[in-house]
């Protein structure tokens, strides 16, 4: 049977069984079922080998899944085109892409030129990978991220994090624009992420679903220390030194699927759940980074106060979010540069002493 035919007949769906096998559904219109009598599934169960991952990945002609080897190829494509060897990765949120302006000696790769890469479709996300230096420290930066609401599955949205890992990145700095739910928050505040609530995950949608390749990380990764405590502490110290501590907070981010902004009832529910800021990104990247053992520092720029009462005529909008990003551009560039400097002088310096 040709791969094309397989691709038409069977849609690789999601892994939920303890054998780490993907579940196949015979027809895209029917609900996913584990039919162990299905001829194709039977064959897969019989061949429970390391080839399985490659087999499953190839079914979609790389449309359905990124194997370790494919991500290696993407990483190699980049490494072949620059001598910069970053240990720190940065993801720019909506309206925060100007961060890339302060990168020196940069080499840029538009997403559409990188093999197997998705493309950015959202205003405020330029859509390129930038390699270069921040204050002399080699970094790589996603100037534009991928969101679930753009129509990409989460494993595709967070694939660049695995590329970073295979390029050699050990520390990830993630930024986003988010709505402020905590009544003390104001537009323009910066919220260091202490934790998250993954509402997409509650609904059974997670970038780590599917065949797990142990070369990236374990089947069941812990998430209780996802946001590195010493980097959070360092960022607060840096904020104090910069004199911006009065608007730097620490809190819990919740991700929803978007693209619509939230209803008042939804926002009130989130607040009861202990959420300080809400957005439509970041969590899939953090899960993927944590899975492959990266250290993560993340923050939200609070671009708007969430509208929590029915009398208000205010409405959330993307343009305002981008404008708030521009307003805080200078501060964010400085903060990220200093956090990069801290990581380089502390974590990376230590790890090169104790390899
Ligand atoms: O999370 P980032 O990409 O920063 O963008 C945030 O801003 C957009 C809405 O204005 C949404 O994409 C939301 O997630």
XYZ file of C-alpha atoms and ligand atoms in Angstrom:
369
model
C 0.000 0.000 0.000
C 1.450 3.400 -0.917
C 2.051 6.034 1.698
C -0.372 8.254 -0.121
C -3.045 5.574 0.104
C -2.305 5.011 3.777
C -2.587 8.695 4.342
C -5.980 8.766 2.702
C -7.325 5.714 4.469
C -6.047 6.277 7.942
C -5.616 9.445 9.862
C -3.042 9.251 12.625
C -4.887 10.674 15.545
C -3.814 10.772 19.155
C -1.961 8.574 21.556
C -3.946 7.603 24.600
C -3.093 3.989 25.220
C -0.394 2.723 27.480
C 1.533 1.144 24.622
C 2.549 4.581 23.383
C 0.884 3.790 20.074
C -1.051 6.257 18.055
C -4.694 5.552 17.639
C -5.974 5.373 14.173
C -9.298 6.434 13.007
C -10.492 5.032 9.763
C -12.428 7.961 8.556
C -11.836 11.585 9.499
C -15.555 12.109 10.023
C -15.956 9.412 12.643
C -14.925 9.823 16.284
C -11.513 8.374 17.233
C -11.739 4.729 18.261
C -9.177 2.119 19.236
C -10.196 -0.735 17.033
C -7.715 -3.455 17.845
C -9.289 -5.677 15.170
C -8.609 -3.132 12.521
C -6.119 -4.717 10.114
C -3.809 -1.706 10.152
C -3.839 -1.283 13.923
C -3.184 -5.006 14.337
C -0.085 -4.727 12.218
C 1.131 -1.798 14.239
C 0.555 -3.577 17.516
C 2.510 -6.550 16.192
C 5.444 -4.388 15.153
C 5.897 -2.620 18.474
C 9.405 -1.529 17.551
C 11.469 1.619 17.387
C 10.541 1.785 13.717
C 7.048 2.579 14.771
C 7.717 6.246 15.332
C 9.222 6.629 11.901
C 6.393 4.581 10.378
C 3.728 6.728 11.919
C 5.496 9.929 11.041
C 5.938 8.937 7.441
C 2.260 8.140 6.991
C 1.460 11.814 6.844
C 4.428 12.509 4.585
C 5.615 14.743 7.453
C 2.274 16.490 7.523
C 1.135 14.753 10.667
C 4.127 14.564 12.923
C 7.688 15.801 13.303
C 10.105 12.985 14.086
C 13.319 13.553 15.987
C 15.184 13.030 12.721
C 13.118 15.614 10.892
C 13.708 18.170 13.640
C 17.414 17.324 13.449
C 17.258 18.114 9.731
C 15.672 21.503 10.407
C 18.268 22.274 13.093
C 21.048 21.227 10.738
C 19.642 23.432 7.961
C 20.024 26.407 10.317
C 23.412 25.389 11.715
C 24.753 25.022 8.183
C 23.854 28.638 7.471
C 25.248 30.434 10.510
C 28.241 30.105 12.820
C 26.229 31.401 15.766
C 25.718 28.703 18.411
C 23.064 29.931 20.855
C 22.313 28.433 24.248
C 19.439 30.850 24.859
C 16.200 30.971 22.865
C 13.646 33.785 22.909
C 10.034 33.791 21.720
C 8.500 37.194 20.982
C 4.816 37.676 21.749
C 2.268 39.837 19.924
C 3.669 43.317 19.415
C 6.928 42.343 21.129
C 8.839 41.446 17.984
C 10.798 44.704 18.144
C 12.930 42.943 20.685
C 14.792 41.558 17.686
C 15.974 45.112 16.827
C 18.581 44.950 19.571
C 20.089 41.723 18.262
C 23.485 42.398 16.704
C 25.298 40.577 13.878
C 21.987 38.926 13.107
C 21.187 36.269 10.546
C 17.468 35.911 9.786
C 15.543 32.975 8.403
C 11.997 33.800 7.236
C 9.762 30.910 8.299
C 8.654 30.236 4.733
C 12.274 29.536 3.743
C 12.933 27.007 6.508
C 12.043 23.463 5.428
C 8.960 22.033 7.156
C 8.257 25.270 9.070
C 4.741 26.709 9.400
C 4.273 30.406 8.601
C 3.029 33.229 10.839
C -0.418 34.522 9.977
C -1.091 36.987 12.822
C -0.467 40.767 12.751
C 2.401 41.643 15.076
C 4.234 38.347 14.365
C 6.873 39.005 11.701
C 7.574 35.344 11.051
C 11.282 34.674 11.115
C 13.992 33.048 13.178
C 16.766 35.453 14.072
C 20.191 34.317 15.214
C 22.546 36.897 16.681
C 23.864 38.432 19.888
C 22.256 40.260 22.789
C 24.904 42.193 24.634
C 27.491 39.795 23.235
C 25.604 36.625 24.181
C 24.607 34.329 21.289
C 20.844 33.832 21.115
C 18.185 32.700 18.691
C 14.810 34.363 18.578
C 11.402 33.511 17.168
C 10.138 36.824 15.872
C 6.583 35.607 15.755
C 5.023 32.465 17.174
C 2.359 29.980 16.141
C -1.049 29.829 17.773
C -3.626 27.075 17.911
C -6.309 29.440 16.569
C -4.315 29.892 13.360
C -5.339 26.343 12.575
C -2.085 24.626 13.507
C -2.116 21.652 15.856
C -0.263 22.357 19.096
C 2.610 19.979 18.264
C 3.229 22.080 15.172
C 2.937 25.364 17.079
C 5.647 24.294 19.515
C 7.934 22.421 17.084
C 10.416 25.363 16.926
C 11.178 24.818 20.615
C 12.479 21.344 19.737
C 14.488 22.852 16.891
C 16.032 25.234 19.431
C 16.843 22.282 21.672
C 18.647 20.460 18.865
C 20.501 23.633 17.907
C 21.871 23.592 21.479
C 19.536 25.885 23.409
C 19.261 25.125 27.134
C 17.335 28.210 28.320
C 14.123 29.608 26.881
C 12.720 33.100 27.430
C 9.062 33.306 26.429
C 7.082 36.532 26.145
C 3.428 37.189 25.421
C 0.713 39.798 25.399
C -2.035 38.993 27.894
C -5.202 40.442 29.381
C -4.999 41.429 33.037
C -7.554 39.731 35.289
C -6.025 40.523 38.636
C -7.802 43.761 39.622
C -4.479 45.282 40.721
C -2.969 44.905 37.236
C -2.827 47.816 34.782
C -2.124 47.885 31.051
C 1.645 48.126 30.684
C 2.415 45.958 33.718
C 4.811 43.069 33.271
C 3.796 39.789 34.894
C 6.556 37.271 35.478
C 4.911 33.890 35.015
C 5.005 31.797 38.153
C 2.673 29.109 36.862
C -0.023 28.439 34.307
C -3.409 26.792 33.905
C -3.654 24.877 30.674
C -7.315 25.067 29.710
C -6.539 23.588 26.294
C -4.982 20.656 28.121
C -8.105 20.284 30.268
C -9.967 19.851 27.009
C -7.604 17.057 25.951
C -5.352 19.066 23.681
C -1.631 19.035 24.399
C 1.490 19.434 22.212
C 3.013 16.342 23.826
C 0.218 14.068 22.670
C 1.127 11.332 20.277
C 4.094 9.024 20.073
C 6.646 10.011 22.692
C 10.273 9.991 21.593
C 12.392 9.590 24.721
C 15.254 11.428 23.005
C 13.239 14.583 23.607
C 11.913 13.692 27.043
C 9.767 11.405 29.174
C 6.224 10.280 28.450
C 4.940 11.920 31.635
C 6.912 15.095 32.334
C 6.490 16.929 35.644
C 5.244 20.525 35.406
C 5.356 21.702 39.007
C 8.673 23.509 38.444
C 8.030 24.663 34.890
C 8.953 28.307 35.549
C 12.487 28.347 36.900
C 12.516 29.852 40.399
C 16.040 31.261 40.317
C 15.420 33.005 36.977
C 12.227 34.532 38.399
C 14.158 35.768 41.411
C 16.906 37.180 39.192
C 14.324 38.970 37.028
C 12.791 40.662 40.077
C 16.266 41.824 41.119
C 16.947 43.144 37.618
C 13.554 44.924 37.604
C 14.476 46.613 40.871
C 17.835 47.716 39.514
C 16.084 49.087 36.431
C 13.597 50.963 38.648
C 10.593 49.222 37.078
C 9.667 46.977 40.007
C 6.540 49.053 40.694
C 4.940 47.594 37.589
C 6.543 44.156 37.587
C 4.293 41.493 39.091
C 4.305 37.742 39.397
C 1.281 35.589 38.688
C -0.601 32.772 37.025
C -1.306 32.764 33.269
C -4.188 30.834 31.748
C -4.283 29.785 28.117
C -7.510 29.569 26.143
C -7.761 28.553 22.506
C -8.936 31.889 21.065
C -9.226 33.571 18.650
C -12.166 35.337 20.290
C -11.519 37.289 23.457
C -13.299 35.978 26.526
C -16.859 36.536 27.682
C -17.438 38.204 31.024
C -18.670 34.935 32.538
C -15.517 33.161 31.327
C -13.276 35.865 32.780
C -15.074 35.754 36.122
C -14.651 31.984 36.208
C -10.931 32.299 35.448
C -10.506 34.796 38.252
C -12.192 32.427 40.715
C -9.653 29.810 39.545
C -6.767 32.060 40.616
C -5.808 33.341 37.174
C -3.999 36.698 37.004
C -3.618 37.013 33.235
C -5.171 35.345 30.219
C -3.862 34.713 26.714
C -3.848 32.321 23.776
C -0.257 31.102 23.638
C 2.943 30.291 25.548
C 1.767 27.208 27.445
C 2.348 24.808 24.528
C 5.882 26.185 24.182
C 6.593 25.894 27.894
C 5.283 22.302 27.998
C 7.523 21.376 25.072
C 10.548 23.142 26.586
C 10.046 21.536 29.972
C 9.604 18.139 28.321
C 13.062 18.453 26.736
C 14.610 19.755 29.937
C 15.075 23.412 29.125
C 15.038 26.094 31.811
C 12.183 28.487 31.204
C 11.682 32.129 32.068
C 8.409 33.640 30.848
C 6.573 36.903 31.245
C 3.370 38.532 30.044
C 3.028 42.136 29.058
C -0.412 43.068 30.365
C -1.702 44.817 27.280
C -5.264 45.385 28.460
C -7.389 45.121 31.551
C -10.005 42.417 30.985
C -13.540 43.781 30.834
C -15.276 42.143 33.774
C -18.597 43.987 34.037
C -21.650 44.013 31.811
C -22.080 47.809 31.983
C -18.702 48.552 30.409
C -18.633 49.626 26.766
C -14.916 48.767 26.446
C -13.920 45.879 24.180
C -10.653 43.924 24.020
C -8.858 44.303 20.716
C -5.628 43.153 19.119
C -4.549 46.652 17.977
C -4.549 47.954 21.552
C -2.435 44.972 22.548
C 0.138 45.779 19.899
C 0.169 49.461 20.907
C 0.849 48.551 24.538
C 3.770 46.432 23.320
C 5.177 49.464 21.517
C 4.710 51.597 24.632
C 6.836 49.197 26.676
C 9.296 48.396 23.902
C 12.331 50.029 25.528
C 11.766 48.479 28.945
C 11.201 45.011 27.528
C 14.312 45.131 25.355
C 16.368 46.092 28.394
C 14.769 43.527 30.691
C 15.261 40.650 28.241
C 18.857 41.711 27.513
C 19.630 41.752 31.228
C 17.995 38.371 31.818
C 20.065 36.971 28.937
C 23.178 38.465 30.565
C 22.243 36.889 33.884
C 21.742 33.450 32.331
C 25.050 33.746 30.515
C 27.003 34.895 33.575
C 25.434 32.468 36.014
C 23.809 29.334 34.584
C 25.892 28.993 31.431
C 29.166 29.998 33.067
C 28.513 27.441 35.833
C 27.607 24.675 33.413
C 30.753 25.234 31.358
C 32.755 24.914 34.597
C 30.877 21.711 35.553
C 30.102 20.026 32.259
O 0.235 35.389 23.142
P 0.679 36.322 22.085
O 1.182 35.636 20.878
O 1.661 37.316 22.633
O -0.616 37.145 21.602
C -1.736 37.517 22.376
O -2.306 38.582 21.688
C -3.248 38.073 20.704
C -4.556 38.763 20.920
O -4.409 40.152 20.800
C -3.357 36.579 20.971
O -2.585 35.866 20.048
C -2.818 36.452 22.351
O -2.319 35.165 22.636
